[in-house]
């Protein structure tokens, strides 16, 4: 899938510039976005996901430019899966209902087809016994895996994950990342914002390093991680691996 | 050796049990028997206190006059319950409309709703009863005391319900709304599948509590001579001179009405408690 970003700026009402002239053009199959906190990673991902409008500039996906009005954006979001850092499941619905409801109401599935699809995904990812529970009764790892299942259920053309493991205990991080990796191997394209450098390096083809609202470094993960071209990325990696 | 140690284990356990008869950690439920014991102690202490107080001033109660006034009491009870139920429905309506109104795009409506909530919550119900009944009601020819009583009570309680509804809307997590957009819900679907269910879960228990307030507050309508429960007892007490017995019976009846409601409210709270 071709993603093209041109002269993208974003500033919030408090006037601090969060994204400053982002330019990007490449085929995306599996891309990690890494960088220090506050660098604008979530903001960029939400703009790509159609959840936030840029101050100026454009995003083009597969040759179609994103029109920044609610009617077009709703249509666009329906083709994208989004996973939040935490709290993205609807609190008042069971895990299974979380998957079924959007399939029925947004994607036009019948109740039965939606239920079958939900059960298929829950079984496939070892969640068959947890689907009937409310999010509050699930572990953080189970919640995130159900959130991912909900995001991929309607076969989106792109899956966006914003630090899906940052709020998790380390023991759950692996099971969530394994799920992303398995989905990737079955052909799902994704962009993930993450602090898991091992995952960014091994499971994602490309990596973008975002700092101070700029893409400071971009390239093939294997190459960029073994020989960073910029001192900023080198310094960032130094900090990330200080204790590992 | 082993006997001695197991012996000390038992005695230590007993020691803990003794302490636990009267003490329980904050936020933890006491075992049913222990709870019952402590409740009995509290009740006994309170009854003893009033018993002694009565003895000191040498007062004796006589409730034997009550059955004679059965019909007065029954009529008052029906009026109170009727006004309260009508007010519950009306105040809910007023509460919802004014809660929506406070964030209306039409500025006049927005400020009217905000002003309504602020003034009503900031003044005594008694003032409002006099204002609405004697001035507005008279001017516009609302004859029925029952209807105007219910209307006044609804206007009063509506302001509180409005704040309950607004509070439960504001307490909806921002991420829930963003997730709704992310799965592709439009505004109507977000309202129907996310906002309303979550608001109902937070509002219904508080509404049950508000209903108890409505029942109690309806007693103030006696000042415009609506013959509801407390007015019935006022009349009974003046014709029998059994002042204390009348008002204690009144209190007991109100308690019989409000206790089940607060019980139901607690149950609803637990039923809808799905967060964390
Ligand atoms: N809704 C918002 N309003 C104002 N400032 C925001 C908002 N969202 C993010 N920011 C600011 O934008 C900057 C980048 O945020 P974010 O994109 O979340 O960074 P990251 O995900 O890389 O940690 C931060 O300084 C943050 O305070
Ligand atoms: Mg972030």
XYZ file of C-alpha atoms and ligand atoms in Angstrom:
548
model
C 0.000 0.000 0.000
C 1.380 3.363 -1.002
C 1.289 6.104 1.612
C 2.236 9.620 0.646
C 2.518 12.447 3.152
C 3.242 15.960 1.925
C 4.198 19.032 3.960
C 2.217 17.849 6.941
C 1.935 20.333 9.819
C -0.005 19.971 13.027
C -0.297 22.404 15.889
C -2.898 22.389 18.652
C -4.731 25.408 19.963
C -1.955 26.038 22.470
C 0.056 26.867 19.332
C 2.999 24.553 19.960
C 3.947 22.927 16.639
C 3.751 19.164 17.100
C 4.421 18.007 13.533
C 6.598 20.183 11.351
C 6.728 19.561 7.622
C 6.533 15.769 7.537
C 7.210 14.327 4.118
C 6.975 10.644 3.364
C 6.397 8.491 0.323
C 6.753 4.721 0.277
C 5.097 1.327 0.021
C 4.005 0.280 3.514
C 3.765 -3.355 4.545
C 5.037 -3.262 8.114
C 6.319 -0.008 9.506
C 7.378 0.890 13.021
C 7.395 4.448 14.275
C 9.813 5.000 17.137
C 11.037 8.029 19.013
C 11.000 9.855 22.327
C 7.739 10.645 24.153
C 6.099 13.856 23.007
C 7.762 13.565 19.606
C 4.420 13.511 17.806
C 4.091 9.765 17.098
C 0.486 9.448 18.290
C -0.472 12.666 16.528
C 0.946 11.395 13.237
C -0.760 8.003 13.596
C -4.122 9.601 14.375
C -3.827 11.817 11.302
C -3.021 8.787 9.126
C -6.003 6.996 10.712
C -8.373 9.865 9.920
C -9.041 10.540 13.604
C -7.405 13.949 13.576
C -7.113 16.606 10.900
C -3.750 18.173 10.112
C -3.281 21.937 10.295
C -1.978 21.818 6.740
C -0.526 19.343 4.291
C -1.968 16.132 2.914
C -2.096 12.371 3.316
C -2.626 10.217 0.256
C -3.355 6.501 0.509
C -3.168 4.368 -2.629
C -3.517 7.454 -4.787
C -6.580 8.822 -2.981
C -6.085 12.020 -1.068
C -7.742 12.173 2.370
C -10.560 14.709 2.301
C -10.730 16.340 5.708
C -14.431 16.427 6.325
C -16.354 14.190 8.685
C -18.415 12.441 6.026
C -15.415 11.329 4.006
C -13.384 10.569 7.115
C -16.050 8.193 8.493
C -15.942 6.311 5.220
C -12.139 6.215 5.336
C -11.956 5.069 8.985
C -14.129 2.095 8.129
C -11.296 0.760 5.998
C -8.689 1.221 8.720
C -8.199 -0.711 11.969
C -7.008 1.276 14.971
C -5.676 -0.019 18.296
C -5.131 2.352 21.209
C -2.574 2.203 23.966
C -5.307 1.255 26.422
C -8.997 1.677 27.174
C -10.043 1.288 23.554
C -12.559 -1.521 24.150
C -16.070 -0.351 24.993
C -16.341 -0.844 28.751
C -19.985 -1.865 28.761
C -19.727 -4.569 26.095
C -18.177 -8.000 26.377
C -15.115 -8.694 24.287
C -17.261 -10.577 21.791
C -19.821 -7.759 21.532
C -16.966 -5.331 20.979
C -16.104 -7.270 17.829
C -19.667 -7.988 16.692
C -21.243 -4.520 17.086
C -19.081 -2.659 14.514
C -19.322 -5.578 12.067
C -23.119 -5.411 12.175
C -23.667 -1.667 12.439
C -20.795 -0.374 10.340
C -19.909 -3.138 7.917
C -23.351 -4.563 7.217
C -22.738 -8.108 8.481
C -25.752 -10.103 9.631
C -25.775 -10.865 13.371
C -24.919 -14.470 12.606
C -22.042 -13.752 10.236
C -20.645 -11.232 12.694
C -20.872 -13.715 15.574
C -19.170 -16.381 13.456
C -16.396 -13.978 12.517
C -15.925 -12.946 16.166
C -15.787 -16.561 17.347
C -13.377 -17.481 14.572
C -10.968 -14.720 15.618
C -11.353 -15.371 19.341
C -10.617 -19.056 18.833
C -7.707 -18.371 16.523
C -6.035 -16.136 19.098
C -6.718 -18.309 22.135
C -9.439 -16.059 23.517
C -12.398 -18.418 23.120
C -12.984 -18.584 26.890
C -12.713 -14.834 27.403
C -15.057 -13.427 24.778
C -18.069 -13.338 27.097
C -16.239 -11.258 29.728
C -16.401 -7.504 30.160
C -13.081 -5.719 29.589
C -12.768 -5.035 33.330
C -12.628 -8.791 33.939
C -9.803 -9.370 31.437
C -6.059 -9.041 31.810
C -4.371 -6.140 30.039
C -2.931 -8.540 27.478
C -6.307 -10.127 26.758
C -7.899 -6.701 26.387
C -5.316 -5.628 23.833
C -5.591 -8.869 21.876
C -9.362 -8.474 21.706
C -8.874 -4.850 20.642
C -6.629 -6.084 17.836
C -9.153 -8.776 16.907
C -11.859 -6.089 16.748
C -9.639 -3.933 14.527
C -8.854 -6.708 12.028
C -12.302 -8.343 12.027
C -13.640 -6.358 9.032
C -10.426 -7.007 7.040
C -9.097 -3.439 7.032
C -6.616 -2.407 4.385
C -4.314 -1.053 7.076
C -3.901 -1.694 10.791
C -2.635 1.146 13.009
C -1.378 0.402 16.512
C -0.435 3.153 18.956
C 1.870 1.688 21.604
C -0.353 -1.377 22.083
C 1.963 -2.827 24.750
C 3.120 0.264 26.635
C 0.515 -0.078 29.380
C 1.122 -3.811 29.821
C 3.139 -5.872 32.252
C 6.143 -7.351 30.417
C 4.664 -10.868 30.563
C 1.752 -9.768 28.381
C 3.832 -7.769 25.904
C 5.030 -10.865 24.071
C 1.586 -12.383 23.549
C 0.345 -9.128 22.018
C 3.380 -8.674 19.779
C 3.167 -12.323 18.693
C -0.374 -11.688 17.582
C 0.666 -8.660 15.503
C 3.501 -10.639 14.004
C 1.214 -13.549 13.112
C -1.289 -11.200 11.493
C 1.542 -9.622 9.551
C 2.636 -13.020 8.240
C -0.880 -13.573 6.873
C -0.565 -10.379 4.839
C -2.034 -7.660 7.047
C -0.273 -4.337 6.551
C 0.357 -2.336 9.679
C 2.000 0.718 11.199
C 2.953 0.385 14.847
C 4.167 3.029 17.271
C 6.278 1.154 19.766
C 9.090 1.260 22.294
C 9.852 -2.435 21.748
C 13.024 -2.023 19.707
C 13.435 -5.787 19.214
C 10.012 -5.959 17.582
C 10.629 -2.852 15.474
C 13.875 -4.320 14.240
C 12.850 -7.926 13.593
C 9.133 -7.847 12.796
C 8.865 -4.610 10.789
C 10.373 -4.059 7.349
C 10.802 -0.337 7.762
C 11.322 2.049 10.641
C 10.697 5.772 10.983
C 12.377 7.689 13.781
C 10.300 10.669 14.832
C 11.716 13.397 17.017
C 10.642 16.979 17.624
C 7.923 16.708 14.984
C 10.244 15.544 12.217
C 11.051 12.219 10.587
C 14.734 12.342 11.444
C 15.586 8.951 10.026
C 13.799 6.442 7.823
C 14.803 3.203 6.187
C 14.919 -0.591 6.188
C 14.866 -1.756 9.812
C 17.777 -4.179 9.574
C 20.035 -1.498 8.073
C 18.939 1.499 10.108
C 19.176 -0.317 13.425
C 22.627 -1.763 12.750
C 24.065 1.465 11.407
C 22.073 4.570 12.288
C 22.885 7.469 9.971
C 22.003 10.317 12.324
C 23.516 11.133 15.730
C 19.990 11.684 17.118
C 18.865 8.127 16.345
C 22.168 6.742 17.608
C 21.690 8.618 20.857
C 18.058 7.451 21.138
C 19.057 3.820 20.594
C 21.824 4.224 23.135
C 19.271 5.260 25.720
C 16.827 2.489 24.780
C 19.473 -0.231 25.099
C 21.253 1.202 28.134
C 19.922 -1.539 30.408
C 19.518 -4.402 27.981
C 6.693 -29.490 70.248
C 4.321 -29.746 67.343
C 1.370 -29.846 69.727
C 2.526 -26.705 71.447
C 2.974 -24.846 68.221
C -0.424 -25.869 66.861
C -1.919 -24.837 70.183
C -0.428 -21.387 69.902
C -1.642 -21.183 66.343
C -5.217 -21.776 67.474
C -5.051 -19.297 70.277
C -3.604 -16.677 68.002
C -6.417 -17.277 65.561
C -8.909 -16.875 68.368
C -7.291 -13.640 69.360
C -7.706 -12.350 65.824
C -11.338 -13.462 65.745
C -11.999 -11.555 68.936
C -10.625 -8.395 67.416
C -12.503 -8.951 64.174
C -15.850 -9.062 65.960
C -15.895 -5.284 66.070
C -13.259 -4.172 63.596
C -13.169 -4.603 59.834
C -10.774 -3.082 57.329
C -12.047 -0.026 55.471
C -13.869 -0.918 52.294
C -14.271 -4.563 53.346
C -17.604 -6.223 54.009
C -18.147 -7.771 57.442
C -19.284 -11.406 57.732
C -23.111 -11.550 58.010
C -23.197 -12.689 61.649
C -20.660 -10.101 62.743
C -22.545 -7.411 60.817
C -25.817 -8.468 62.502
C -24.215 -8.370 65.927
C -22.888 -4.854 65.407
C -26.168 -3.623 63.940
C -28.038 -4.979 66.979
C -25.593 -3.191 69.279
C -26.071 0.113 67.438
C -29.859 -0.230 67.471
C -29.890 -1.152 71.157
C -27.766 1.884 72.000
C -30.019 4.226 70.048
C -33.223 2.764 71.507
C -31.742 2.956 75.002
C -30.829 6.588 74.449
C -34.358 7.535 73.434
C -35.852 5.342 76.159
C -33.862 7.188 78.786
C -34.685 10.562 77.229
C -38.403 9.696 77.328
C -38.123 8.549 80.920
C -36.436 11.777 81.974
C -39.196 13.991 80.619
C -41.788 11.364 81.601
C -43.412 11.075 78.162
C -45.610 8.158 77.161
C -46.805 7.318 73.670
C -50.255 6.263 72.677
C -50.772 5.192 69.079
C -54.273 3.838 69.605
C -55.898 6.755 67.759
C -54.240 5.854 64.448
C -56.695 3.256 63.038
C -59.503 5.798 63.255
C -57.651 8.021 60.780
C -56.860 5.229 58.374
C -58.579 6.925 55.450
C -56.859 10.273 55.984
C -53.514 8.526 56.032
C -54.327 6.429 52.995
C -55.446 9.452 50.983
C -52.346 11.407 51.962
C -50.204 8.438 51.028
C -51.829 8.165 47.609
C -51.391 11.887 46.964
C -47.725 11.836 48.006
C -46.968 8.820 45.876
C -48.918 10.217 42.920
C -47.185 13.588 43.051
C -43.801 11.914 43.436
C -44.293 9.560 40.507
C -45.578 12.337 38.264
C -42.685 14.536 39.342
C -40.187 11.765 38.691
C -41.310 11.520 35.073
C -41.571 15.284 34.548
C -38.312 16.124 36.315
C -36.514 13.476 34.268
C -37.853 15.122 31.129
C -36.898 18.598 32.352
C -33.508 17.297 33.495
C -32.698 15.720 30.129
C -33.851 18.747 28.130
C -32.007 21.273 30.284
C -28.848 19.115 30.341
C -28.869 19.038 26.536
C -29.792 22.728 26.517
C -26.758 23.819 28.523
C -24.547 22.977 25.561
C -26.943 24.120 22.856
C -25.684 26.105 19.876
C -28.559 28.535 20.407
C -27.076 30.933 22.924
C -30.345 32.139 24.451
C -31.315 28.524 25.162
C -27.860 27.733 26.562
C -27.919 30.646 29.017
C -31.539 30.030 29.949
C -30.748 26.427 30.908
C -27.627 27.380 32.831
C -29.512 30.137 34.646
C -32.377 27.777 35.471
C -30.045 25.193 37.000
C -28.070 27.747 38.976
C -31.037 29.655 40.399
C -33.140 26.606 41.227
C -30.248 24.836 42.939
C -29.304 27.996 44.775
C -32.699 28.810 46.328
C -34.900 26.971 48.833
C -37.795 24.924 47.531
C -40.102 26.903 49.810
C -39.329 30.144 47.984
C -39.999 28.467 44.665
C -43.299 27.055 45.882
C -44.530 30.505 46.931
C -43.263 32.156 43.762
C -44.656 29.624 41.316
C -47.895 28.840 43.108
C -49.081 32.226 44.267
C -47.689 34.401 41.499
C -47.199 32.371 38.326
C -49.930 29.832 39.090
C -52.491 32.479 39.993
C -51.593 34.675 37.031
C -51.989 31.840 34.538
C -54.950 30.229 36.210
C -53.561 26.841 37.213
C -56.290 25.712 39.575
C -55.313 22.204 40.653
C -53.026 22.139 43.687
C -52.022 18.621 42.754
C -50.912 19.632 39.266
C -49.155 22.815 40.319
C -47.520 20.965 43.220
C -46.201 18.291 40.876
C -45.029 20.930 38.387
C -43.181 22.963 41.018
C -41.539 19.858 42.425
C -40.528 18.784 38.902
C -38.954 22.149 38.161
C -37.038 21.927 41.426
C -35.833 18.311 41.059
C -35.213 18.728 37.322
C -32.304 21.057 38.048
C -30.633 18.388 40.169
C -31.326 15.642 37.653
C -29.883 17.895 34.967
C -26.622 18.046 36.887
C -26.631 14.271 37.403
C -27.060 13.737 33.658
C -24.439 16.322 32.762
C -22.005 14.799 35.231
C -22.454 11.323 33.806
C -21.937 12.648 30.292
C -18.746 14.455 31.270
C -17.444 11.362 33.026
C -17.407 9.374 29.784
C -13.830 8.579 28.938
C -12.418 10.496 25.945
C -10.821 7.282 24.655
C -14.256 5.630 24.459
C -15.424 8.354 22.103
C -12.284 8.138 20.010
C -12.631 4.345 19.858
C -16.190 4.847 18.619
C -14.881 6.989 15.785
C -12.081 4.525 15.101
C -14.459 1.584 14.578
C -16.390 3.753 12.139
C -19.474 4.720 14.147
C -21.160 7.900 12.995
C -22.534 10.385 15.515
C -25.877 8.666 15.864
C -24.312 5.234 16.317
C -21.840 6.634 18.849
C -24.748 8.066 20.820
C -26.764 4.865 20.626
C -24.100 2.220 21.160
C -21.605 4.005 23.399
C -22.752 7.240 25.037
C -26.311 6.328 26.046
C -25.564 2.869 27.492
C -22.661 4.247 29.504
C -24.719 7.210 30.681
C -27.647 5.027 31.713
C -25.283 2.889 33.749
C -24.082 5.938 35.636
C -27.366 7.811 35.834
C -29.894 5.187 36.872
C -28.524 4.541 40.384
C -28.300 8.281 41.066
C -31.831 8.738 39.705
C -33.174 6.164 42.138
C -31.579 8.195 44.924
C -33.139 11.351 43.508
C -36.552 9.693 43.626
C -36.133 9.289 47.368
C -35.433 13.039 47.561
C -38.559 13.779 45.538
C -40.683 11.791 47.979
C -39.223 13.649 50.953
C -39.322 17.062 49.291
C -42.986 16.574 48.335
C -43.797 17.073 52.034
C -43.060 20.782 51.595
C -46.064 21.073 49.306
C -48.186 21.055 52.441
C -47.501 24.801 52.642
C -49.807 25.344 49.667
C -52.326 23.003 51.312
C -51.817 20.009 49.076
C -53.199 17.286 51.302
C -50.346 14.859 50.935
C -48.978 12.606 53.612
C -47.379 15.177 55.900
C -50.366 17.524 55.624
C -52.655 14.611 56.585
C -50.608 14.012 59.688
C -50.500 17.696 60.508
C -54.289 17.663 60.480
C -54.431 14.445 62.484
C -52.095 15.864 65.098
C -54.091 19.073 65.509
C -57.367 17.216 65.907
C -56.015 14.535 68.284
C -53.290 16.491 70.117
C -51.006 13.463 69.575
C -48.239 15.563 68.056
C -45.262 13.205 68.579
C -47.075 10.021 67.674
C -48.345 11.594 64.454
C -44.990 12.844 63.253
C -43.143 9.671 64.229
C -45.640 7.626 62.264
C -45.142 10.003 59.365
C -41.373 9.516 59.582
C -41.796 5.738 59.658
C -43.955 5.795 56.510
C -41.428 7.941 54.643
C -38.696 5.546 55.709
C -40.761 2.617 54.396
C -40.896 4.401 51.039
C -37.294 5.566 50.812
C -35.502 2.500 52.214
C -36.503 0.163 49.368
C -35.499 2.851 46.888
C -32.033 3.283 48.326
C -31.748 -0.511 48.409
C -32.683 -0.713 44.717
C -30.282 2.141 43.961
C -27.425 0.212 45.596
C -28.351 -2.896 43.640
C -28.393 -0.963 40.350
C -25.051 0.573 41.178
C -23.559 -2.879 41.561
C -25.280 -4.216 38.471
C -23.861 -1.436 36.301
C -20.469 -1.446 37.931
C -18.411 -2.647 35.000
C -15.440 -0.351 35.201
C -12.208 -1.335 36.900
N -5.136 17.188 21.949
C -3.982 17.835 22.192
N -3.995 19.132 22.587
C -2.854 19.801 22.830
N -1.628 19.260 22.733
C -1.536 17.973 22.353
C -2.695 17.186 22.070
N -2.311 15.933 21.729
C -0.961 15.945 21.791
N -0.486 17.153 22.163
C 0.921 17.534 22.303
O 1.604 17.150 21.164
C 2.880 16.659 21.478
C 3.091 15.317 20.840
O 2.172 14.411 21.393
P 2.063 12.903 20.903
O 1.724 12.893 19.467
O 1.114 12.224 21.826
O 3.527 12.358 21.125
P 4.028 10.864 21.311
O 2.924 9.953 20.951
O 5.209 10.779 20.412
O 4.425 10.727 22.744
C 2.979 16.627 22.990
O 3.760 17.724 23.412
C 1.563 16.776 23.443
O 1.519 17.518 24.639
Mg 1.863 8.550 22.121
